[in-house]
PDB file of C-alpha atoms in Angstrom:
ATOM      1  CA  MET A  11     123.475 112.341  79.970  1.00 69.00           C
ATOM      2  CA  ASN A  12     126.558 111.160  78.104  1.00 82.00           C
ATOM      3  CA  ILE A  13     129.152 113.946  78.358  1.00 85.00           C
ATOM      4  CA  PHE A  14     130.827 112.942  75.095  1.00 83.00           C
ATOM      5  CA  ASP A  15     127.604 113.609  73.178  1.00 81.00           C
ATOM      6  CA  LYS A  16     127.492 117.080  74.719  1.00 80.00           C
ATOM      7  CA  LEU A  17     131.075 117.804  73.688  1.00 84.00           C
ATOM      8  CA  LYS A  18     130.596 116.850  70.040  1.00 76.00           C
ATOM      9  CA  SER A  19     128.682 120.055  69.304  1.00 77.00           C
ATOM     10  CA  ASN A  20     130.579 123.214  68.454  1.00 75.00           C
ATOM     11  CA  GLU A  21     128.756 125.222  71.114  1.00 86.00           C
ATOM     12  CA  ILE A  22     130.777 126.878  73.875  1.00 91.00           C
ATOM     13  CA  SER A  23     130.497 124.909  77.100  1.00 93.00           C
ATOM     14  CA  THR A  24     131.679 125.619  80.623  1.00 96.00           C
ATOM     15  CA  SER A  25     131.944 123.063  83.391  1.00 97.00           C
ATOM     16  CA  PHE A  26     133.134 122.992  86.994  1.00 98.00           C
ATOM     17  CA  GLU A  27     135.172 120.695  89.204  1.00 97.00           C
ATOM     18  CA  VAL A  28     134.466 120.191  92.907  1.00 96.00           C
ATOM     19  CA  PHE A  29     135.924 117.907  95.544  1.00 93.00           C
ATOM     20  CA  PRO A  30     133.856 115.765  97.941  1.00 91.00           C
ATOM     21  CA  PRO A  31     133.988 116.108 101.732  1.00 87.00           C
ATOM     22  CA  LYS A  32     136.541 114.124 103.663  1.00 81.00           C
ATOM     23  CA  ASN A  33     135.189 110.852 104.978  1.00 74.00           C
ATOM     24  CA  ASP A  34     134.503 112.269 108.454  1.00 77.00           C
ATOM     25  CA  ALA A  35     133.277 115.695 107.281  1.00 80.00           C
ATOM     26  CA  PRO A  36     129.642 116.747 106.754  1.00 85.00           C
ATOM     27  CA  PHE A  37     128.105 116.691 103.277  1.00 87.00           C
ATOM     28  CA  GLU A  38     126.132 119.913 103.620  1.00 92.00           C
ATOM     29  CA  PRO A  39     128.886 122.428 102.714  1.00 93.00           C
ATOM     30  CA  VAL A  40     129.679 120.554  99.489  1.00 94.00           C
ATOM     31  CA  LYS A  41     126.008 120.074  98.657  1.00 94.00           C
ATOM     32  CA  ASN A  42     125.447 123.786  99.175  1.00 96.00           C
ATOM     33  CA  ALA A  43     128.430 124.600  96.959  1.00 97.00           C
ATOM     34  CA  VAL A  44     127.275 122.409  94.076  1.00 97.00           C
ATOM     35  CA  LYS A  45     123.753 123.766  94.425  1.00 97.00           C
ATOM     36  CA  GLU A  46     125.087 127.300  93.964  1.00 98.00           C
ATOM     37  CA  LEU A  47     127.278 126.156  91.084  1.00 98.00           C
ATOM     38  CA  SER A  48     124.340 124.455  89.379  1.00 97.00           C
ATOM     39  CA  ALA A  49     122.527 127.799  89.337  1.00 97.00           C
ATOM     40  CA  LEU A  50     125.279 129.060  87.000  1.00 97.00           C
ATOM     41  CA  LYS A  51     124.055 126.512  84.420  1.00 95.00           C
ATOM     42  CA  PRO A  52     127.295 124.666  83.632  1.00 96.00           C
ATOM     43  CA  SER A  53     127.358 121.875  81.058  1.00 95.00           C
ATOM     44  CA  PHE A  54     128.361 119.485  83.836  1.00 97.00           C
ATOM     45  CA  ILE A  55     130.079 119.269  87.226  1.00 98.00           C
ATOM     46  CA  SER A  56     132.857 116.778  87.890  1.00 97.00           C
ATOM     47  CA  VAL A  57     133.668 115.405  91.340  1.00 97.00           C
ATOM     48  CA  THR A  58     137.204 114.421  92.282  1.00 94.00           C
ATOM     49  CA  TYR A  59     138.237 111.131  93.850  1.00 88.00           C
ATOM     50  CA  GLY A  60     140.506 112.598  96.530  1.00 68.00           C
ATOM     51  CA  ALA A  61     144.259 112.296  96.955  1.00 54.00           C
ATOM     52  CA  GLY A  62     145.132 108.666  97.598  1.00 52.00           C
ATOM     53  CA  GLY A  63     141.454 107.797  97.311  1.00 51.00           C
ATOM     54  CA  GLY A  64     140.881 109.422 100.702  1.00 52.00           C
ATOM     55  CA  THR A  65     137.418 110.748  99.823  1.00 54.00           C
ATOM     56  CA  SER A  66     136.554 108.195  97.151  1.00 69.00           C
ATOM     57  CA  LYS A  67     133.558 106.790  99.037  1.00 80.00           C
ATOM     58  CA  ASN A  68     131.886 110.190  98.911  1.00 89.00           C
ATOM     59  CA  THR A  69     132.386 110.792  95.186  1.00 93.00           C
ATOM     60  CA  PRO A  70     129.434 108.666  93.933  1.00 93.00           C
ATOM     61  CA  ALA A  71     127.121 110.199  96.526  1.00 92.00           C
ATOM     62  CA  ILE A  72     127.907 113.754  95.403  1.00 94.00           C
ATOM     63  CA  VAL A  73     127.662 112.800  91.721  1.00 96.00           C
ATOM     64  CA  SER A  74     124.270 111.185  92.396  1.00 96.00           C
ATOM     65  CA  TYR A  75     123.085 114.324  94.201  1.00 96.00           C
ATOM     66  CA  ILE A  76     124.130 116.522  91.272  1.00 97.00           C
ATOM     67  CA  GLN A  77     122.426 114.441  88.604  1.00 96.00           C
ATOM     68  CA  ASP A  78     119.396 113.186  90.553  1.00 96.00           C
ATOM     69  CA  GLU A  79     118.536 116.157  92.747  1.00 96.00           C
ATOM     70  CA  LEU A  80     119.920 119.049  90.701  1.00 97.00           C
ATOM     71  CA  ASN A  81     119.160 117.477  87.295  1.00 96.00           C
ATOM     72  CA  LEU A  82     122.603 118.336  85.974  1.00 96.00           C
ATOM     73  CA  PRO A  83     125.076 116.041  84.178  1.00 96.00           C
ATOM     74  CA  SER A  84     127.948 115.000  86.427  1.00 97.00           C
ATOM     75  CA  VAL A  85     131.241 113.153  86.062  1.00 97.00           C
ATOM     76  CA  ALA A  86     132.801 110.859  88.659  1.00 97.00           C
ATOM     77  CA  HIS A  87     136.588 110.880  88.881  1.00 96.00           C
ATOM     78  CA  LEU A  88     138.103 107.432  89.317  1.00 96.00           C
ATOM     79  CA  THR A  89     141.776 106.788  90.091  1.00 93.00           C
ATOM     80  CA  CYS A  90     143.500 103.430  90.016  1.00 91.00           C
ATOM     81  CA  ALA A  91     146.700 104.023  92.006  1.00 87.00           C
ATOM     82  CA  SER A  92     144.933 103.638  95.343  1.00 81.00           C
ATOM     83  CA  SER A  93     142.472 100.871  94.410  1.00 87.00           C
ATOM     84  CA  THR A  94     142.945  97.237  93.433  1.00 90.00           C
ATOM     85  CA  LYS A  95     141.535  95.868  90.182  1.00 94.00           C
ATOM     86  CA  ASP A  96     138.761  94.134  92.124  1.00 94.00           C
ATOM     87  CA  GLU A  97     137.937  97.374  93.927  1.00 93.00           C
ATOM     88  CA  ILE A  98     137.743  99.196  90.601  1.00 95.00           C
ATOM     89  CA  ASP A  99     135.276  96.578  89.341  1.00 96.00           C
ATOM     90  CA  ARG A 100     133.148  97.012  92.449  1.00 95.00           C
ATOM     91  CA  ILE A 101     133.191 100.788  92.026  1.00 94.00           C
ATOM     92  CA  LEU A 102     132.135 100.465  88.391  1.00 96.00           C
ATOM     93  CA  GLN A 103     129.189  98.300  89.421  1.00 96.00           C
ATOM     94  CA  ASP A 104     128.251 100.821  92.120  1.00 95.00           C
ATOM     95  CA  LEU A 105     128.354 103.654  89.575  1.00 96.00           C
ATOM     96  CA  LYS A 106     126.164 101.629  87.225  1.00 96.00           C
ATOM     97  CA  SER A 107     123.668 100.929  89.993  1.00 96.00           C
ATOM     98  CA  ARG A 108     123.399 104.694  90.552  1.00 96.00           C
ATOM     99  CA  ASN A 109     122.948 105.303  86.804  1.00 96.00           C
ATOM    100  CA  ILE A 110     126.208 107.284  86.709  1.00 96.00           C
ATOM    101  CA  LYS A 111     127.383 107.182  83.114  1.00 95.00           C
ATOM    102  CA  ASN A 112     130.381 109.533  83.048  1.00 97.00           C
ATOM    103  CA  ILE A 113     133.868 108.767  84.373  1.00 97.00           C
ATOM    104  CA  LEU A 114     137.095 110.747  84.290  1.00 98.00           C
ATOM    105  CA  ALA A 115     139.680 107.950  84.480  1.00 97.00           C
ATOM    106  CA  LEU A 116     142.968 108.887  86.146  1.00 96.00           C
ATOM    107  CA  ARG A 117     145.992 107.076  87.441  1.00 91.00           C
ATOM    108  CA  GLY A 118     146.275 109.301  90.499  1.00 84.00           C
ATOM    109  CA  ASP A 119     149.322 109.870  92.661  1.00 72.00           C
ATOM    110  CA  ARG A 120     151.402 106.775  93.227  1.00 66.00           C
ATOM    111  CA  ILE A 121     151.477 105.638  96.832  1.00 62.00           C
ATOM    112  CA  GLU A 122     154.995 106.083  98.186  1.00 59.00           C
ATOM    113  CA  GLY A 123     156.732 102.769  98.769  1.00 54.00           C
ATOM    114  CA  ALA A 124     154.005 100.728  97.064  1.00 55.00           C
ATOM    115  CA  GLN A 125     155.213  97.744  95.043  1.00 59.00           C
ATOM    116  CA  ASP A 126     153.767  96.529  91.748  1.00 65.00           C
ATOM    117  CA  ASP A 127     151.961  93.410  92.955  1.00 71.00           C
ATOM    118  CA  GLY A 128     149.869  92.888  89.836  1.00 76.00           C
ATOM    119  CA  ASN A 129     146.681  93.779  91.704  1.00 87.00           C
ATOM    120  CA  HIS A 130     146.680  97.419  90.622  1.00 87.00           C
ATOM    121  CA  TYR A 131     146.511  99.055  87.219  1.00 93.00           C
ATOM    122  CA  ARG A 132     149.871 100.686  86.597  1.00 90.00           C
ATOM    123  CA  TYR A 133     148.568 103.267  84.155  1.00 93.00           C
ATOM    124  CA  ALA A 134     145.296 105.052  83.507  1.00 96.00           C
ATOM    125  CA  SER A 135     145.226 103.507  80.013  1.00 97.00           C
ATOM    126  CA  GLU A 136     144.923 100.023  81.549  1.00 97.00           C
ATOM    127  CA  MET A 137     141.954 101.077  83.654  1.00 97.00           C
ATOM    128  CA  ILE A 138     140.405 102.854  80.664  1.00 98.00           C
ATOM    129  CA  SER A 139     140.526  99.573  78.754  1.00 98.00           C
ATOM    130  CA  ARG A 140     138.697  97.876  81.621  1.00 97.00           C
ATOM    131  CA  ILE A 141     136.031 100.583  81.799  1.00 98.00           C
ATOM    132  CA  ALA A 142     135.496 100.401  78.040  1.00 97.00           C
ATOM    133  CA  GLU A 143     135.246  96.613  78.274  1.00 97.00           C
ATOM    134  CA  THR A 144     132.657  96.950  81.043  1.00 96.00           C
ATOM    135  CA  GLY A 145     130.602  99.217  78.796  1.00 95.00           C
ATOM    136  CA  GLY A 146     127.944 101.806  79.504  1.00 94.00           C
ATOM    137  CA  PHE A 147     130.259 104.722  80.359  1.00 96.00           C
ATOM    138  CA  SER A 148     131.447 107.886  78.668  1.00 96.00           C
ATOM    139  CA  ILE A 149     135.173 107.943  79.450  1.00 97.00           C
ATOM    140  CA  GLY A 150     137.383 110.986  79.848  1.00 97.00           C
ATOM    141  CA  ALA A 151     141.102 111.164  80.617  1.00 98.00           C
ATOM    142  CA  ALA A 152     143.642 113.728  81.733  1.00 96.00           C
ATOM    143  CA  CYS A 153     146.223 115.450  79.549  1.00 97.00           C
ATOM    144  CA  TYR A 154     149.108 117.779  80.277  1.00 95.00           C
ATOM    145  CA  PRO A 155     149.732 120.780  77.993  1.00 95.00           C
ATOM    146  CA  GLU A 156     153.191 121.237  79.506  1.00 93.00           C
ATOM    147  CA  CYS A 157     154.034 117.514  79.785  1.00 90.00           C
ATOM    148  CA  HIS A 158     153.419 115.120  82.663  1.00 88.00           C
ATOM    149  CA  THR A 159     156.029 115.555  85.393  1.00 85.00           C
ATOM    150  CA  GLU A 160     157.034 111.871  85.135  1.00 87.00           C
ATOM    151  CA  ALA A 161     157.293 111.724  81.332  1.00 87.00           C
ATOM    152  CA  LYS A 162     160.735 111.542  79.711  1.00 89.00           C
ATOM    153  CA  ASN A 163     159.786 114.326  77.301  1.00 92.00           C
ATOM    154  CA  SER A 164     156.778 115.809  75.529  1.00 92.00           C
ATOM    155  CA  ILE A 165     156.946 113.281  72.678  1.00 93.00           C
ATOM    156  CA  ASP A 166     156.869 110.380  75.130  1.00 94.00           C
ATOM    157  CA  ASP A 167     154.008 112.041  76.993  1.00 95.00           C
ATOM    158  CA  LEU A 168     151.941 112.379  73.812  1.00 97.00           C
ATOM    159  CA  ARG A 169     152.531 108.729  72.962  1.00 96.00           C
ATOM    160  CA  HIS A 170     151.127 107.723  76.343  1.00 96.00           C
ATOM    161  CA  LEU A 171     148.178 110.051  75.757  1.00 97.00           C
ATOM    162  CA  LYS A 172     147.514 108.455  72.360  1.00 98.00           C
ATOM    163  CA  THR A 173     147.427 105.085  74.142  1.00 98.00           C
ATOM    164  CA  LYS A 174     144.705 106.384  76.476  1.00 98.00           C
ATOM    165  CA  VAL A 175     142.632 107.471  73.484  1.00 98.00           C
ATOM    166  CA  ASP A 176     143.224 104.189  71.666  1.00 98.00           C
ATOM    167  CA  CYS A 177     142.118 102.314  74.800  1.00 98.00           C
ATOM    168  CA  GLY A 178     138.787 104.138  74.924  1.00 97.00           C
ATOM    169  CA  ALA A 179     139.146 107.715  76.218  1.00 98.00           C
ATOM    170  CA  GLN A 180     136.542 109.750  74.322  1.00 97.00           C
ATOM    171  CA  TYR A 181     137.588 113.197  75.515  1.00 97.00           C
ATOM    172  CA  LEU A 182     140.428 114.828  77.446  1.00 98.00           C
ATOM    173  CA  VAL A 183     140.569 117.363  80.267  1.00 98.00           C
ATOM    174  CA  THR A 184     143.776 119.349  80.652  1.00 97.00           C
ATOM    175  CA  GLN A 185     145.736 119.920  83.794  1.00 94.00           C
ATOM    176  CA  MET A 186     145.805 123.583  84.769  1.00 93.00           C
ATOM    177  CA  PHE A 187     147.964 125.925  82.718  1.00 94.00           C
ATOM    178  CA  PHE A 188     148.508 129.672  82.883  1.00 94.00           C
ATOM    179  CA  ASP A 189     149.999 130.369  79.459  1.00 95.00           C
ATOM    180  CA  ASN A 190     147.512 129.737  76.668  1.00 97.00           C
ATOM    181  CA  ALA A 191     150.344 129.413  74.161  1.00 96.00           C
ATOM    182  CA  ALA A 192     151.257 126.138  75.893  1.00 96.00           C
ATOM    183  CA  LEU A 193     147.777 124.761  75.193  1.00 97.00           C
ATOM    184  CA  TYR A 194     147.751 125.883  71.557  1.00 98.00           C
ATOM    185  CA  SER A 195     151.100 124.195  70.972  1.00 97.00           C
ATOM    186  CA  PHE A 196     149.868 121.048  72.710  1.00 97.00           C
ATOM    187  CA  LEU A 197     146.667 120.903  70.627  1.00 98.00           C
ATOM    188  CA  TYR A 198     148.658 121.194  67.394  1.00 97.00           C
ATOM    189  CA  ARG A 199     151.123 118.473  68.408  1.00 97.00           C
ATOM    190  CA  ALA A 200     148.354 116.175  69.666  1.00 97.00           C
ATOM    191  CA  LEU A 201     146.364 116.485  66.445  1.00 97.00           C
ATOM    192  CA  LYS A 202     149.515 115.835  64.434  1.00 97.00           C
ATOM    193  CA  ILE A 203     149.866 112.336  65.946  1.00 96.00           C
ATOM    194  CA  GLY A 204     146.182 111.509  65.541  1.00 97.00           C
ATOM    195  CA  ILE A 205     144.625 112.604  68.840  1.00 97.00           C
ATOM    196  CA  ASP A 206     141.390 114.117  67.559  1.00 95.00           C
ATOM    197  CA  VAL A 207     138.997 113.730  70.500  1.00 96.00           C
ATOM    198  CA  PRO A 208     137.498 116.834  72.191  1.00 95.00           C
ATOM    199  CA  VAL A 209     139.880 118.585  74.592  1.00 97.00           C
ATOM    200  CA  ILE A 210     138.486 120.517  77.561  1.00 98.00           C
ATOM    201  CA  ALA A 211     140.749 123.331  78.774  1.00 98.00           C
ATOM    202  CA  GLY A 212     141.176 123.342  82.563  1.00 97.00           C
ATOM    203  CA  VAL A 213     141.454 126.811  84.095  1.00 96.00           C
ATOM    204  CA  MET A 214     142.407 127.444  87.717  1.00 94.00           C
ATOM    205  CA  PRO A 215     141.394 130.834  89.159  1.00 94.00           C
ATOM    206  CA  VAL A 216     144.146 131.740  91.610  1.00 89.00           C
ATOM    207  CA  ILE A 217     142.762 133.147  94.838  1.00 85.00           C
ATOM    208  CA  ASN A 218     145.736 132.711  97.182  1.00 83.00           C
ATOM    209  CA  GLN A 219     149.487 132.366  96.876  1.00 80.00           C
ATOM    210  CA  LYS A 220     149.805 129.134  98.842  1.00 80.00           C
ATOM    211  CA  GLN A 221     147.306 127.455  96.534  1.00 77.00           C
ATOM    212  CA  ILE A 222     149.188 128.327  93.365  1.00 78.00           C
ATOM    213  CA  LEU A 223     152.604 127.311  94.687  1.00 76.00           C
ATOM    214  CA  ARG A 224     151.311 123.910  95.784  1.00 77.00           C
ATOM    215  CA  SER A 225     149.345 123.358  92.580  1.00 76.00           C
ATOM    216  CA  CYS A 226     152.283 124.214  90.340  1.00 77.00           C
ATOM    217  CA  ALA A 227     154.596 121.936  92.329  1.00 73.00           C
ATOM    218  CA  LEU A 228     152.203 119.022  91.775  1.00 70.00           C
ATOM    219  CA  SER A 229     151.292 119.713  88.152  1.00 73.00           C
ATOM    220  CA  GLY A 230     154.512 121.131  86.746  1.00 76.00           C
ATOM    221  CA  ALA A 231     152.659 124.151  85.334  1.00 83.00           C
ATOM    222  CA  THR A 232     154.907 127.104  84.589  1.00 87.00           C
ATOM    223  CA  LEU A 233     154.097 130.674  85.560  1.00 88.00           C
ATOM    224  CA  PRO A 234     154.376 133.272  82.784  1.00 91.00           C
ATOM    225  CA  SER A 235     156.002 136.555  83.788  1.00 92.00           C
ATOM    226  CA  LYS A 236     152.673 138.397  83.620  1.00 92.00           C
ATOM    227  CA  PHE A 237     151.160 135.944  86.078  1.00 90.00           C
ATOM    228  CA  GLN A 238     154.213 135.995  88.352  1.00 89.00           C
ATOM    229  CA  ARG A 239     154.094 139.784  88.517  1.00 92.00           C
ATOM    230  CA  MET A 240     150.448 139.578  89.575  1.00 92.00           C
ATOM    231  CA  ILE A 241     151.335 137.147  92.386  1.00 89.00           C
ATOM    232  CA  ASP A 242     154.268 139.282  93.528  1.00 89.00           C
ATOM    233  CA  ARG A 243     152.227 142.482  93.505  1.00 92.00           C
ATOM    234  CA  PHE A 244     149.171 141.242  95.387  1.00 92.00           C
ATOM    235  CA  SER A 245     150.432 138.362  97.534  1.00 86.00           C
ATOM    236  CA  GLY A 246     150.200 140.484 100.693  1.00 87.00           C
ATOM    237  CA  ASP A 247     146.595 141.493 100.046  1.00 92.00           C
ATOM    238  CA  PRO A 248     144.262 138.458  99.858  1.00 90.00           C
ATOM    239  CA  GLU A 249     141.240 140.330  98.515  1.00 93.00           C
ATOM    240  CA  SER A 250     143.263 142.083  95.821  1.00 94.00           C
ATOM    241  CA  LEU A 251     144.890 138.786  94.803  1.00 93.00           C
ATOM    242  CA  LYS A 252     141.489 137.122  94.622  1.00 93.00           C
ATOM    243  CA  GLN A 253     140.137 139.895  92.396  1.00 95.00           C
ATOM    244  CA  ALA A 254     143.253 139.813  90.206  1.00 95.00           C
ATOM    245  CA  GLY A 255     143.099 136.028  89.956  1.00 94.00           C
ATOM    246  CA  ILE A 256     139.480 136.162  88.790  1.00 96.00           C
ATOM    247  CA  ALA A 257     140.393 138.825  86.215  1.00 97.00           C
ATOM    248  CA  TYR A 258     143.336 136.724  84.964  1.00 96.00           C
ATOM    249  CA  ALA A 259     141.186 133.604  84.616  1.00 97.00           C
ATOM    250  CA  THR A 260     138.512 135.616  82.802  1.00 98.00           C
ATOM    251  CA  GLU A 261     141.055 137.033  80.354  1.00 97.00           C
ATOM    252  CA  GLN A 262     142.511 133.559  79.833  1.00 97.00           C
ATOM    253  CA  ILE A 263     139.084 132.084  79.019  1.00 98.00           C
ATOM    254  CA  ILE A 264     138.234 134.919  76.617  1.00 98.00           C
ATOM    255  CA  ASP A 265     141.479 134.300  74.739  1.00 98.00           C
ATOM    256  CA  LEU A 266     140.780 130.540  74.604  1.00 98.00           C
ATOM    257  CA  ILE A 267     137.292 131.064  73.195  1.00 97.00           C
ATOM    258  CA  SER A 268     138.596 133.649  70.719  1.00 97.00           C
ATOM    259  CA  ASN A 269     141.043 131.031  69.448  1.00 97.00           C
ATOM    260  CA  GLY A 270     138.425 128.343  68.933  1.00 95.00           C
ATOM    261  CA  VAL A 271     138.677 126.437  72.228  1.00 96.00           C
ATOM    262  CA  SER A 272     135.015 125.830  72.958  1.00 93.00           C
ATOM    263  CA  ASN A 273     135.128 123.654  76.107  1.00 96.00           C
ATOM    264  CA  ILE A 274     136.252 125.287  79.360  1.00 97.00           C
ATOM    265  CA  HIS A 275     136.540 123.505  82.723  1.00 98.00           C
ATOM    266  CA  ILE A 276     136.948 125.688  85.824  1.00 98.00           C
ATOM    267  CA  TYR A 277     138.663 124.245  88.897  1.00 96.00           C
ATOM    268  CA  THR A 278     136.424 125.922  91.463  1.00 95.00           C
ATOM    269  CA  MET A 279     138.041 124.656  94.704  1.00 93.00           C
ATOM    270  CA  ASN A 280     134.434 124.525  95.981  1.00 94.00           C
ATOM    271  CA  LYS A 281     134.207 128.329  95.778  1.00 95.00           C
ATOM    272  CA  PRO A 282     130.955 129.082  93.910  1.00 97.00           C
ATOM    273  CA  GLU A 283     131.385 132.816  94.443  1.00 97.00           C
ATOM    274  CA  VAL A 284     134.634 132.735  92.412  1.00 97.00           C
ATOM    275  CA  ALA A 285     133.041 130.748  89.594  1.00 98.00           C
ATOM    276  CA  GLY A 286     130.052 133.087  89.739  1.00 98.00           C
ATOM    277  CA  LYS A 287     132.169 136.202  89.225  1.00 97.00           C
ATOM    278  CA  ILE A 288     133.945 134.611  86.269  1.00 98.00           C
ATOM    279  CA  MET A 289     130.631 133.648  84.705  1.00 98.00           C
ATOM    280  CA  ASP A 290     129.322 137.176  85.263  1.00 97.00           C
ATOM    281  CA  ASN A 291     132.371 138.535  83.451  1.00 97.00           C
ATOM    282  CA  LEU A 292     131.570 136.210  80.530  1.00 97.00           C
ATOM    283  CA  SER A 293     127.804 136.678  80.564  1.00 94.00           C
ATOM    284  CA  SER A 294     127.556 138.059  77.014  1.00 93.00           C
ATOM    285  CA  ILE A 295     130.186 135.700  75.620  1.00 91.00           C
ATOM    286  CA  LEU A 296     128.871 132.339  76.746  1.00 85.00           C
TER     287      LEU A 296
END
């Protein structure tokens, strides 16, 4: 199923993100996780490409399992920083051969010390153009409510985002954020410059302190005082922090839905029990 068609309705939708096993790790734990997640009836499940493309070979296999065995729409992440243009073309043909129709197109982390040799796409927008030219895919792209860490400023960041949309991105998925006001401001500013595609709000349930510190360092997400107090209070008690993190994510999603944000994407970290508790908390809302 084409994800973009699903997003065009005004119905509330929830989706999940999972990551594939490392190349030398067994598939079963991930397959079990997505099977449990599928029972929660999400709109779709997306599968990451892996940092530096390290698990990229496993992404199509997991996506195929989700859509063919679990009969659930799935999205394959595809990053261009770690793959040559020829490799991207081969991956696109592989996805087509598996009848995978949905791609989240990302630049990915730049490889340290790598030189621009002309064989790699420099930006996600360039790869998006290629995917659109290839045809047959619903294309999503990433956006950053609090500005990409490498952007000069928020205006420059929005201009780059508009380029992604102009090149063929049909919908956007946000990086994690913990202050909903940042998303509302972003949505207003994006619409003002003509970005009118569906935006899916990415929510990260925090279940341990190490996770949130690393994630914020990579994404540039800021921590509101309310969230910081939660971390400070429960950091020494893993179970309490997990419960508090689930409650915070639930409250965040309720506020988003109350303010007209109808598409929610939960970064599950392959923890179906966490996603399950959030969905239970929202059972009468969704």
